[in-house]
Short mmCIF file of C-alpha atoms and ligand atoms in Angstrom, two decimals:
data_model
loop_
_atom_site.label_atom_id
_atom_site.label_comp_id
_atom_site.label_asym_id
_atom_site.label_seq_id
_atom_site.Cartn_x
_atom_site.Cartn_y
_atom_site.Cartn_z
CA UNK A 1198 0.00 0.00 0.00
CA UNK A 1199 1.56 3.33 -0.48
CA UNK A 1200 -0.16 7.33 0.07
CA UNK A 1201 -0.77 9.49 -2.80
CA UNK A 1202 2.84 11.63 -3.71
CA UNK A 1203 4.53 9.36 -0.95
CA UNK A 1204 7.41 7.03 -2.58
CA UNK A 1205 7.45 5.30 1.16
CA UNK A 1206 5.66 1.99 1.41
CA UNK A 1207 2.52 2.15 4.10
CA UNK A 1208 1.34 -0.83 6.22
CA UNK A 1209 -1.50 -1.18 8.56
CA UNK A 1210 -1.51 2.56 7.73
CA UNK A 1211 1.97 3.62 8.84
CA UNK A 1212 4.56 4.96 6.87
CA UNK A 1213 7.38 2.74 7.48
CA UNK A 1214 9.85 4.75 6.77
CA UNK A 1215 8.90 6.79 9.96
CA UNK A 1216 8.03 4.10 11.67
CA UNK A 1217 12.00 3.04 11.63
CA UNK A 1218 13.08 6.51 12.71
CA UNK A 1219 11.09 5.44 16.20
CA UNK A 1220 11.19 1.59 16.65
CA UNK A 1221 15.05 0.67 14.50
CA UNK A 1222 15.78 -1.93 12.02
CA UNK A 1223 15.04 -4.80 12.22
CA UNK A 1224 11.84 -4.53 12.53
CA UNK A 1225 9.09 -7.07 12.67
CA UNK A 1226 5.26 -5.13 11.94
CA UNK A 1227 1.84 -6.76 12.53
CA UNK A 1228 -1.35 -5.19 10.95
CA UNK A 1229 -3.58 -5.98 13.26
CA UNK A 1230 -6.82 -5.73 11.01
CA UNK A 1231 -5.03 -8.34 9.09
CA UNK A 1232 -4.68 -10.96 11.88
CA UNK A 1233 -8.29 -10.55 12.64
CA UNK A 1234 -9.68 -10.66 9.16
CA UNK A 1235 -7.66 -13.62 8.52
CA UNK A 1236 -9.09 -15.49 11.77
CA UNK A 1237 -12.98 -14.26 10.98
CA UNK A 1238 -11.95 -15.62 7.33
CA UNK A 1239 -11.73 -19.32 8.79
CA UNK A 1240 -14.69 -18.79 11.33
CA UNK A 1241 -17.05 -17.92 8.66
CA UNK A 1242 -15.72 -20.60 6.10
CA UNK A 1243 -16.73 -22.99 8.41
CA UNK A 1244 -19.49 -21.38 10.24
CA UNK A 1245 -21.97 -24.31 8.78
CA UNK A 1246 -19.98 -26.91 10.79
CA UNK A 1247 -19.14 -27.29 14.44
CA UNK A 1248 -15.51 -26.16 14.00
CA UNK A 1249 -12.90 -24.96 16.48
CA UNK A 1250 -9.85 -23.26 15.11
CA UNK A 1251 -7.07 -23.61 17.03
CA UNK A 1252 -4.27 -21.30 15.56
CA UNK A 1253 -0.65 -22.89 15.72
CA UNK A 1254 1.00 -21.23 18.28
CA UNK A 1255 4.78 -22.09 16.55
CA UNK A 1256 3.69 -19.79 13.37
CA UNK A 1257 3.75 -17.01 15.96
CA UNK A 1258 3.79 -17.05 19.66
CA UNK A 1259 3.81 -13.36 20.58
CA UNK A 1260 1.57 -12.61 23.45
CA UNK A 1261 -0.40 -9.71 21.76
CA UNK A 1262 -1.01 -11.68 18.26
CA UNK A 1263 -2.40 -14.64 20.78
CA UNK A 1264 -4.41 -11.83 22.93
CA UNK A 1265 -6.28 -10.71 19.30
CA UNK A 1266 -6.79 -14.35 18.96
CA UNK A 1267 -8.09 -15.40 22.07
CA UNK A 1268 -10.58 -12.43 21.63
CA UNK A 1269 -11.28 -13.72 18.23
CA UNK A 1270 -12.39 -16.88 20.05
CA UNK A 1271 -9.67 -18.81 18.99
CA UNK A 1272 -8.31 -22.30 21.16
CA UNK A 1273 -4.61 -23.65 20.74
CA UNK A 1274 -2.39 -25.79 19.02
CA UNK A 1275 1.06 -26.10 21.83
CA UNK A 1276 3.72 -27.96 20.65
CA UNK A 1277 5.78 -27.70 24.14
CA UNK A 1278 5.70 -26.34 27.83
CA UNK A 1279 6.35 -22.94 27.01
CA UNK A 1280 3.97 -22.83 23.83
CA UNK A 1281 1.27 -23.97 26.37
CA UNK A 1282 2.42 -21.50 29.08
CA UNK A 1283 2.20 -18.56 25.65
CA UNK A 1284 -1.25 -19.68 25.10
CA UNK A 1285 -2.70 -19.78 28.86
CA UNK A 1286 -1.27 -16.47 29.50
CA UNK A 1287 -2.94 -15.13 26.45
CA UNK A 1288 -6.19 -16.16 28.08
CA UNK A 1289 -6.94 -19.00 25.66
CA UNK A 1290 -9.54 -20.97 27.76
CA UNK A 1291 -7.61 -24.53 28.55
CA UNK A 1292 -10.71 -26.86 27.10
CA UNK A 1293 -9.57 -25.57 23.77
CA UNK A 1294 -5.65 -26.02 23.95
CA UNK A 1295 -4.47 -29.22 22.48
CA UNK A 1296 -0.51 -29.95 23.46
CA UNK A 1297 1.19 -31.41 20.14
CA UNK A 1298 4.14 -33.22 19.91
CA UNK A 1299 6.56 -36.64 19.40
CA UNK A 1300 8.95 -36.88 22.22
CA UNK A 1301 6.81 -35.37 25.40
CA UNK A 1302 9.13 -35.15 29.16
CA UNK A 1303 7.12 -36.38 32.05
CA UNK A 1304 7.40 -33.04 32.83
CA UNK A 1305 5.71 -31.67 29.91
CA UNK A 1306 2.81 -34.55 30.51
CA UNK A 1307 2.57 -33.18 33.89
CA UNK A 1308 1.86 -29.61 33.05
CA UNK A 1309 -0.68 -31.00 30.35
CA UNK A 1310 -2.55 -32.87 32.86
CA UNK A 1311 -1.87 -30.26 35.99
CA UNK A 1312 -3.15 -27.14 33.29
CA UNK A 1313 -6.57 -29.68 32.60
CA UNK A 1314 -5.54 -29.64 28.44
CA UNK A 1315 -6.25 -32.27 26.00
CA UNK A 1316 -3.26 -33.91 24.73
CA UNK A 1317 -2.46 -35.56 21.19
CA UNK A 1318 -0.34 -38.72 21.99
CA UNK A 1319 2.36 -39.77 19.56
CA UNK A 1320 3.35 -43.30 20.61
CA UNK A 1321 2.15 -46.34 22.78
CA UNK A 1322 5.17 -44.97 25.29
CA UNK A 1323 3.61 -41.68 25.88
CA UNK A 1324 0.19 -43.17 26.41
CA UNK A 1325 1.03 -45.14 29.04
CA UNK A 1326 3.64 -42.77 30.59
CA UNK A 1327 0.54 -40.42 30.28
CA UNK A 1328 -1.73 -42.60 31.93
CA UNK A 1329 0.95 -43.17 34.70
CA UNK A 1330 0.96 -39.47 35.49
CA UNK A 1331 -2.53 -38.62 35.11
CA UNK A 1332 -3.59 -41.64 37.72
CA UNK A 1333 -0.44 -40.04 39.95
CA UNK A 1334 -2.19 -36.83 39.64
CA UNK A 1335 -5.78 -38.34 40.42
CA UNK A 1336 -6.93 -36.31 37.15
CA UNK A 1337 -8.64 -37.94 33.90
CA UNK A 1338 -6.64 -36.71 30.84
CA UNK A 1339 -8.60 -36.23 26.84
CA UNK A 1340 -6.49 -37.55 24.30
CA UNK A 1341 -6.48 -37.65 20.91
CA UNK A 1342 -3.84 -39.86 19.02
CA UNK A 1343 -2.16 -38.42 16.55
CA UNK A 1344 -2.56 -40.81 12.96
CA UNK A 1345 -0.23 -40.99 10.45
CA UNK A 1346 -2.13 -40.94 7.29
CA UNK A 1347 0.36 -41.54 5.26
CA UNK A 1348 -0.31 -38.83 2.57
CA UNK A 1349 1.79 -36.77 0.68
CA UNK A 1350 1.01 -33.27 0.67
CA UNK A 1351 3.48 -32.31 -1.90
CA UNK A 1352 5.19 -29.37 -0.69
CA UNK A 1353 9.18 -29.01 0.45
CA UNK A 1354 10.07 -32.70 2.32
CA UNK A 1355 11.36 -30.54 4.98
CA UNK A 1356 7.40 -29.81 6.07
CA UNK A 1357 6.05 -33.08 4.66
CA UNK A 1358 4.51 -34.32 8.18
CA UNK A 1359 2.04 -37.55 7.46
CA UNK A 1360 4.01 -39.89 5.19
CA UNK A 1361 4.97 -42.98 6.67
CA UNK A 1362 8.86 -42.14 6.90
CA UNK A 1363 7.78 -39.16 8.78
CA UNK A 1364 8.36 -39.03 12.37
CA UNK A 1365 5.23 -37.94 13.13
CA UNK A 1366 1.99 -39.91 14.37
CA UNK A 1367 1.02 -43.39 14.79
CA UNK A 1368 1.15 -45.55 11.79
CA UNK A 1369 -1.94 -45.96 10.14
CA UNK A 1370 -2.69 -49.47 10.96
CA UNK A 1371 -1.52 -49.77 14.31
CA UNK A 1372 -4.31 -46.68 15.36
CA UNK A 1373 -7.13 -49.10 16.20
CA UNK A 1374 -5.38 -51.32 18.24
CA UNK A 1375 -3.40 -48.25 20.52
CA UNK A 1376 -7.45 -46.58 20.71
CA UNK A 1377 -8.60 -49.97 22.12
CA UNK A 1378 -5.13 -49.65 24.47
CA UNK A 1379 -6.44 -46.36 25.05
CA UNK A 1380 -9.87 -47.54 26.59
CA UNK A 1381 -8.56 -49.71 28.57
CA UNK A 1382 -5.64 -47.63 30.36
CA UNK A 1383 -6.91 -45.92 33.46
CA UNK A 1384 -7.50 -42.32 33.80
CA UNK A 1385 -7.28 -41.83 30.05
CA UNK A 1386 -10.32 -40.25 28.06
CA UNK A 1387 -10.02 -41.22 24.01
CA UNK A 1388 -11.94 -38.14 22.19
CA UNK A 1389 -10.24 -37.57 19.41
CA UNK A 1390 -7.98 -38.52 16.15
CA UNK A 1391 -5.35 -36.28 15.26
CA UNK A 1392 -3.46 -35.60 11.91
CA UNK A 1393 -1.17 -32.93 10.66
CA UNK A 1394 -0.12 -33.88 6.79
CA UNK A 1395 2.53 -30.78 6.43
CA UNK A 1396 2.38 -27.07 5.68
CA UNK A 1397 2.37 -24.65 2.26
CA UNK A 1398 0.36 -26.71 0.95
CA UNK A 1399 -1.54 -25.13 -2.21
CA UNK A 1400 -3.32 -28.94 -3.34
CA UNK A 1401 -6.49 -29.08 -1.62
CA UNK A 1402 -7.18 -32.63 -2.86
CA UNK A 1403 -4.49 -33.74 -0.18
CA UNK A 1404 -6.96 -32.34 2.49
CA UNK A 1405 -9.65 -34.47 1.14
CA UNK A 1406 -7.58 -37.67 1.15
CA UNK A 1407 -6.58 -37.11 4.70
CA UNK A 1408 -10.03 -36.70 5.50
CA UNK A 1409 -11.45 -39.66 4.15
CA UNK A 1410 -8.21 -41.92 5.59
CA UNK A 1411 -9.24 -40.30 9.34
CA UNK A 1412 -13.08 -41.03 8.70
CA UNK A 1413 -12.39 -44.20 7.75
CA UNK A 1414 -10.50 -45.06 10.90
CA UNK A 1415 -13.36 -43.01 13.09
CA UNK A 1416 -16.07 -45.68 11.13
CA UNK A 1417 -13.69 -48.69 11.98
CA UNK A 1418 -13.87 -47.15 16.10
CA UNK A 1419 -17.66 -46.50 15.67
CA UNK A 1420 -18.28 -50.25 14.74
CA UNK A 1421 -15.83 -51.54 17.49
CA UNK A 1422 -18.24 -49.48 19.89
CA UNK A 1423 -15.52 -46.73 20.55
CA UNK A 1424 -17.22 -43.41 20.32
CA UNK A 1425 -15.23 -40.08 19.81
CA UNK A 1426 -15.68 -36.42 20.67
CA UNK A 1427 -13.43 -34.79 18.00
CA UNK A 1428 -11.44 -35.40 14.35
CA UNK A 1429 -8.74 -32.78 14.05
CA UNK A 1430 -7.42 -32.05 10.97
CA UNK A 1431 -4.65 -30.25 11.45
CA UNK A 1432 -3.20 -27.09 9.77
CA UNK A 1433 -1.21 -26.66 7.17
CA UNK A 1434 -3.18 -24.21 4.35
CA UNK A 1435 -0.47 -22.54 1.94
CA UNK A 1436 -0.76 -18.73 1.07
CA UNK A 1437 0.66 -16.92 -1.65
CA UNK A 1438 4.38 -15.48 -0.94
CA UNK A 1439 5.46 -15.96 -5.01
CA UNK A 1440 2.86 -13.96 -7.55
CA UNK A 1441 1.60 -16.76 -9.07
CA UNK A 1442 0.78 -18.92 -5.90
CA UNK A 1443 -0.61 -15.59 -5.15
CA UNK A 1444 -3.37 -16.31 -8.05
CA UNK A 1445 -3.72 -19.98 -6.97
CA UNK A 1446 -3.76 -20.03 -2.71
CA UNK A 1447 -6.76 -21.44 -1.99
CA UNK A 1448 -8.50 -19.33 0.63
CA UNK A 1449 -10.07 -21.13 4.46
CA UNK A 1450 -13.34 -20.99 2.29
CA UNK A 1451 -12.27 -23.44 -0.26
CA UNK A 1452 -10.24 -25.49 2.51
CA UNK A 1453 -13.93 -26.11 3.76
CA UNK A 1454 -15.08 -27.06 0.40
CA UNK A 1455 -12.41 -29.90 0.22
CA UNK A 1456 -13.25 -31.22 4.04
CA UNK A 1457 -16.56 -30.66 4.77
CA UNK A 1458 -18.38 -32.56 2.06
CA UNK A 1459 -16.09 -35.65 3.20
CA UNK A 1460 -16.71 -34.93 6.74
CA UNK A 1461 -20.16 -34.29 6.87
CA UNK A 1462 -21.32 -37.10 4.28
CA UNK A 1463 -18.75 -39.81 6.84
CA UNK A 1464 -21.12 -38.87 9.54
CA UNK A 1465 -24.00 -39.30 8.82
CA UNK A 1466 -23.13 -42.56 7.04
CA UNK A 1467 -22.13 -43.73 10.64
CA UNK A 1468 -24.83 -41.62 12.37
CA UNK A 1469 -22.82 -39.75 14.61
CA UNK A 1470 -21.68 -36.45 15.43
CA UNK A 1471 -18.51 -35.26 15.89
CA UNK A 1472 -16.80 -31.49 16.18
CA UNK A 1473 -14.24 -30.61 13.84
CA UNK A 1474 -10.52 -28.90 15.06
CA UNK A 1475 -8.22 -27.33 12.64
CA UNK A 1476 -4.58 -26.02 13.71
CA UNK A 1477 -3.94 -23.60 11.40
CA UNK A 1478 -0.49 -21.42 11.89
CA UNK A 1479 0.61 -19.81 8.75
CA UNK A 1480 -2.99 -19.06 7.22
CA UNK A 1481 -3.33 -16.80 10.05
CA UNK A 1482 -0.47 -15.00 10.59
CA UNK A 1483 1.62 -15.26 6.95
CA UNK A 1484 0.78 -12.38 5.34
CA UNK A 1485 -0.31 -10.42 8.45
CA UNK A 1486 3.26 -8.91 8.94
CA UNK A 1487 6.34 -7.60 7.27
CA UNK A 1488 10.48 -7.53 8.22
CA UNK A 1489 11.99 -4.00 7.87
CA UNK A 1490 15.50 -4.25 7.56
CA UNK A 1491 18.34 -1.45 6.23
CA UNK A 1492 20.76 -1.61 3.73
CA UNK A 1493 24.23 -1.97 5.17
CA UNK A 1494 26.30 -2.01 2.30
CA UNK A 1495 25.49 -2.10 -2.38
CA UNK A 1496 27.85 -4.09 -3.44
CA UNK A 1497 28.67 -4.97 -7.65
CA UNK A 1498 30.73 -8.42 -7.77
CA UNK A 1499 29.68 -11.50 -9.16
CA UNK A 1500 26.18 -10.27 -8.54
CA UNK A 1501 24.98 -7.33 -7.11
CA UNK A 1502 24.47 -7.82 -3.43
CA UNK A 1503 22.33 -5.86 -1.23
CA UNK A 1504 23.76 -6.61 2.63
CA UNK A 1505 21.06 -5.68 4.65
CA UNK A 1506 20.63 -5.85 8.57
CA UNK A 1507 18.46 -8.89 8.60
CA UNK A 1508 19.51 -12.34 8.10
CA UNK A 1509 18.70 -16.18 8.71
CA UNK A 1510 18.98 -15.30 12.42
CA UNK A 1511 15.56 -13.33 11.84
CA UNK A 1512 13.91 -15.08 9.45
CA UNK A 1513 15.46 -18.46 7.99
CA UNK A 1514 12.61 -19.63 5.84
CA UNK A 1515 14.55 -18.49 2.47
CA UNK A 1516 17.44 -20.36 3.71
CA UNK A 1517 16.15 -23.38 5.38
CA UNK A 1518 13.13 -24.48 2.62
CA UNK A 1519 14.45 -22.35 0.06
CA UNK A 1520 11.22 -20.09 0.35
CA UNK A 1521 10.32 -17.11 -1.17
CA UNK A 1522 9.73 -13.55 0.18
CA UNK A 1523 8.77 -10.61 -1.92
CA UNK A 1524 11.44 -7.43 -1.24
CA UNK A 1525 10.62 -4.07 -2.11
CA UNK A 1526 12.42 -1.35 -1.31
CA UNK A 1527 10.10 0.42 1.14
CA UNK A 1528 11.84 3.93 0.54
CA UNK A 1529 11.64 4.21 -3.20
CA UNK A 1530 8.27 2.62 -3.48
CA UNK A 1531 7.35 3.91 -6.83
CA UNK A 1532 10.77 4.30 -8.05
CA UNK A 1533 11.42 1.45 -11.24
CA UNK A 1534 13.05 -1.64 -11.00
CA UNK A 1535 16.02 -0.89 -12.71
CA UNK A 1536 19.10 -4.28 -11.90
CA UNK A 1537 18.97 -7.54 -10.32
CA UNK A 1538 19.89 -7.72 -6.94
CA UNK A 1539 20.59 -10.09 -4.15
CA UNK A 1540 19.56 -9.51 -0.95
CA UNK A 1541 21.56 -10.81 1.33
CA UNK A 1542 21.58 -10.78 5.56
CA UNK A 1543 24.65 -10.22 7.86
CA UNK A 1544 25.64 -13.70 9.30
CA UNK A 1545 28.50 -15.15 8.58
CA UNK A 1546 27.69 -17.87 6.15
CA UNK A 1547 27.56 -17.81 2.00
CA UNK A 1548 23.96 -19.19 2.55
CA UNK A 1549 22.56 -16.15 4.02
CA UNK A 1550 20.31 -15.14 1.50
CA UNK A 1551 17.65 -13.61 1.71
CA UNK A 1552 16.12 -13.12 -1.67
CA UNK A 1553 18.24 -14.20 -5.07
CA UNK A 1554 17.90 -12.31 -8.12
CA UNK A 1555 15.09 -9.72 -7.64
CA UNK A 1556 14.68 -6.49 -9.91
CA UNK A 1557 14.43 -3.64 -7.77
CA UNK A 1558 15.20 -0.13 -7.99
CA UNK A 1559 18.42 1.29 -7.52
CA UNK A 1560 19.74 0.15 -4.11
CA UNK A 1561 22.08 2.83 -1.93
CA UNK A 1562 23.07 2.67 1.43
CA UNK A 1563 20.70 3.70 3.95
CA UNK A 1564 17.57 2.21 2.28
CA UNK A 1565 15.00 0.61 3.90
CA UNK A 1566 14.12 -2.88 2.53
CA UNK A 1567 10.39 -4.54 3.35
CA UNK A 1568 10.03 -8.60 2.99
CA UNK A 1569 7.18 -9.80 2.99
CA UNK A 1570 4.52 -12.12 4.13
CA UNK A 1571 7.51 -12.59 7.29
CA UNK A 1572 3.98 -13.61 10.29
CA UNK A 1573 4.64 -17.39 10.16
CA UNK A 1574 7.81 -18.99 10.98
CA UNK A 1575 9.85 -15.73 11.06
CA UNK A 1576 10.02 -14.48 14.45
CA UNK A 1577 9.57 -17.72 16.16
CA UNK A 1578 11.86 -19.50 14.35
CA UNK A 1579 14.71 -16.65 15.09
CA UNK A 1580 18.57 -17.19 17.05
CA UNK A 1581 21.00 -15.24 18.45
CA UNK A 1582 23.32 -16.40 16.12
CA UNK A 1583 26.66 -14.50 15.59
CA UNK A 1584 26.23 -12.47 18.84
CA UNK A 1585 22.87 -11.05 17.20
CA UNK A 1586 20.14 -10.22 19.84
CA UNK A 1587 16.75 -10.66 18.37
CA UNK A 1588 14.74 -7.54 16.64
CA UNK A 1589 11.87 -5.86 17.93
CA UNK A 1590 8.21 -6.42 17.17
CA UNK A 1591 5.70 -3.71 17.03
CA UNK A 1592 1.74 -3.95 15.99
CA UNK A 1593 -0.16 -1.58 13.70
CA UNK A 1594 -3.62 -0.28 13.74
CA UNK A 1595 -5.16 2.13 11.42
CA UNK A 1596 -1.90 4.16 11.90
CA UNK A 1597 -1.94 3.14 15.36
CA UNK A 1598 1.72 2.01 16.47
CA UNK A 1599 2.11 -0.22 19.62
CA UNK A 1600 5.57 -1.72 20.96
CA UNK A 1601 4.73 -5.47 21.59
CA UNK A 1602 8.04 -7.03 21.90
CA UNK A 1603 11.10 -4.87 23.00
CA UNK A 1604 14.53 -4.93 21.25
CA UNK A 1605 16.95 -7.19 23.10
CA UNK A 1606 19.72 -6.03 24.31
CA UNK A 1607 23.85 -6.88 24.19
CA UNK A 1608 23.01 -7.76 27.70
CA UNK A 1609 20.66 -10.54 26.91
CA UNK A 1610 23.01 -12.64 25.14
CA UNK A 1611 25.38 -12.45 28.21
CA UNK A 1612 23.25 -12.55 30.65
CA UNK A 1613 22.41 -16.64 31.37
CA UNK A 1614 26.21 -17.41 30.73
CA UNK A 1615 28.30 -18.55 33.77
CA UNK A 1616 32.28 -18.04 34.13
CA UNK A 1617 33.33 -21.12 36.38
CA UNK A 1618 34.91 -19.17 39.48
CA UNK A 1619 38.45 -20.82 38.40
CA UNK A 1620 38.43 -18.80 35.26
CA UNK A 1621 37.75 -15.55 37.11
N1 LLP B 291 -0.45 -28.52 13.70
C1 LLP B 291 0.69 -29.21 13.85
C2 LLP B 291 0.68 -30.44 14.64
C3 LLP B 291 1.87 -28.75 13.25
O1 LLP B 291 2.99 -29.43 13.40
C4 LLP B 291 1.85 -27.55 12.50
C5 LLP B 291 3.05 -27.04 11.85
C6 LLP B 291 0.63 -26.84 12.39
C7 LLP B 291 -0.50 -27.37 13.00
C8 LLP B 291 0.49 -25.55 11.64
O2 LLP B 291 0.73 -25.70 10.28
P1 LLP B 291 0.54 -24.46 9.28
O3 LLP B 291 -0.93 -24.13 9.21
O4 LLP B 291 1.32 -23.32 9.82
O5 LLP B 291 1.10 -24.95 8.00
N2 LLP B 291 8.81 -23.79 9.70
C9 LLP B 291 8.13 -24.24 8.48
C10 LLP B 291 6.76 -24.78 8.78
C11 LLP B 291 6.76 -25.90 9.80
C12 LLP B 291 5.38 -26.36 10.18
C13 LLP B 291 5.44 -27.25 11.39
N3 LLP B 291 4.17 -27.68 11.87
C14 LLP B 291 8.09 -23.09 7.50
O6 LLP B 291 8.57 -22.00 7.82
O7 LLP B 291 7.62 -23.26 6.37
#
């Protein structure tokens, strides 16, 4: 978005090129009207069904994003202790918190139980240590088990999550007989299946496959009298970050288009009810925020590289899955592209790039570069590496600018570090 005879780029209604002047670089920006239209966007595509959405707290765990949730009625998808601890603080009401994951501490089963949240269980091992903890704690635990489907979602193998070489779930075939373990364990309460098939994904046809495979396993539990409460499905919806997935994202509405039919028709074939979950992370928060970085340094060699202030330590996505994220050059927003850049971060490593071959306008020191579409997987997924303390995060309104994460400090890298008293 830009303002009439301003060459600055404008987000959620700020100019971000005075936004900088206050807040720094690098800069992580959340349009808040965004966020929420993106949540109501899944509410209302599956309004006709009794659906809970429980946003992935991993795309994006900071407190104020999960506030605007919770108030948007959302629950939870935790993936550890401290994902849990995010989500409860946030005021997301424990009966709609699910805690994810494959290798669970007794520790992290005791919190689950102690904090009264359902729990997805990823092995015969964790059901039983489970059950252990939850008779110790004289508490009845939900469960759902997490399936492996065995489906392919087609996207980068690094996010594939429910093929059978994955690491995630229980295999397919062996579900029935750890739900009839289930049942019979004490102090455990079977209400759900659980799948997650992987993330980005753009082919909605996986969705329905998934579906059916789950429904199928929720008939074969319905005929061996075993009655459940809930079938989640997972997250994983891909959204546009290149210009032509732009023009082919499918949108929550059309997700419901590829489940619901499936769901619906399963259910009353078996003549049951059941509510639906879905987890979804980067559908939510994607495209609902930006990375403002600087330019450091122009540089003409091989290529023409951009150093800006910004690398894999904030957002590692390019790196990592080889992802895309549109630059512009927030400064010299209507200027022409003019060369081929690369945009590369600081860090100390050839594969710090941020963005390979990208026309943009002429690049000078001092500019201000925006990447896009940086809500899922950026912050959450950033390090301290090469003595680099994490950015700040601020949200904006209407032209409204709030502060929701503060700029760490030199300090903060220093500050849990212990000098043995010999070396002193
Ligand atoms: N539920 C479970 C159990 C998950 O493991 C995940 C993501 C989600 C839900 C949310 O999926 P989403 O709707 O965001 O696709 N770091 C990678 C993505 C890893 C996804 C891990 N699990 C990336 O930046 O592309």
């Amino acid at each position: 978005m830009t303002k009439e005879g301003s060459n600055h780029f404008f987000f959620g209604g700020v100019d971000v090129v005075e936004l900088v002047e206050s807040y720094g670089t690098p800069l992580y920006v959340t349009d808040e009207n965004k966020l929420r239209a993106n949540f109501r966007g899944y509410k209302e595509a599956f309004e006709t069904a009794d659906t809970d959405i429980y946003y992935a707290v991993k795309a994006n765990g900071n407190l104020t994003l999960l506030k605007i949730l919770a108030n948007e009625d959302a629950g939870a998808d935790v993936f550890s202790a401290g994902e849990l601890e995010l989500a409860k603080t946030a005021g997301i009401p424990t009966e709609k918190i699910l805690f994810n994951g494959n290798s669970k501490s007794e520790e992290d089963l005791r919190d689950a139980v102690e904090s009264d949240v359902k729990v997805s269980v990823d092995s015969l091992d964790e059901l039983k240590a489970l059950s252990a903890v939850a008779t110790e704690e004289r508490k009845e635990v939900e469960i759902a088990i997490r399936v492996n489907p065995d489906v392919s979602p087609r996207v980068h193998p690094k996010i594939a999550t429910g093929l059978k070489e994955s690491k995630f779930g229980i295999p397919f075939y062996a579900v029935i007989p750890v739900c009839e373990e289930a049942k019979k364990l004490p102090n455990i309460a079977l209400s759900g299946l659980h799948c997650h098939i992987g993330s980005q994904i753009l082919d909605l046809s996986v969705f329905s496959e998934a579906t059916e495979k789950m429904m199928l396993l929720v008939g074969k539990l319905h005929e061996n009298g075993i009655e459940l409460e809930f079938v989640d499905l997972g997250g994983g919806l891909g959204i546009g970050y290149t210009q032509e997935e732009k023009e082919i994202a499918p949108t929550p509405k059309e997700l419901a288009e590829a489940i619901l039919p499936v769901f619906e028709k399963k259910m009353h074939d078996f003549g049951i009810n059941l509510k639906l979950v879905l987890e979804p992370g980067r559908s939510i928060v994607g495209a609902t925020t930006i990375l403002l970085s600087r330019v450091n340094a122009v540089k003409r060699a091989h290529k023409n590289f951009v150093a800006i202030d910004a690398g894999f330590n904030l957002l590692i996505r390019p790196v990592m899955y080889d992802a895309y994220h549109e630059v512009l050059v927030a400064n010299k927003i209507n200027e022409r592209d003019s060369e081929l850049y690369t945009v590369v971060g600081p860090i100390c490593e050839s594969g710090d790039v941020i963005a390979k071959d990208r026309m943009l306008p002429e690049v000078e020191r001092g500019d201000l570069v925006a990447i896009l579409d940086a809500g899922a997987y950026g912050f959450s997924m950033s390090s301290q590496y090469n003595g680099r303390p994490r950015c700040a995060e601020v949200l904006v309104c209407d032209g409204q600018v709030d502060l929701i994460r503060s700029r760490e400090s030199i300090e903060d890298l220093i500050r849990n570090q212990k000098i043995p008293a010999r070396f002193i």
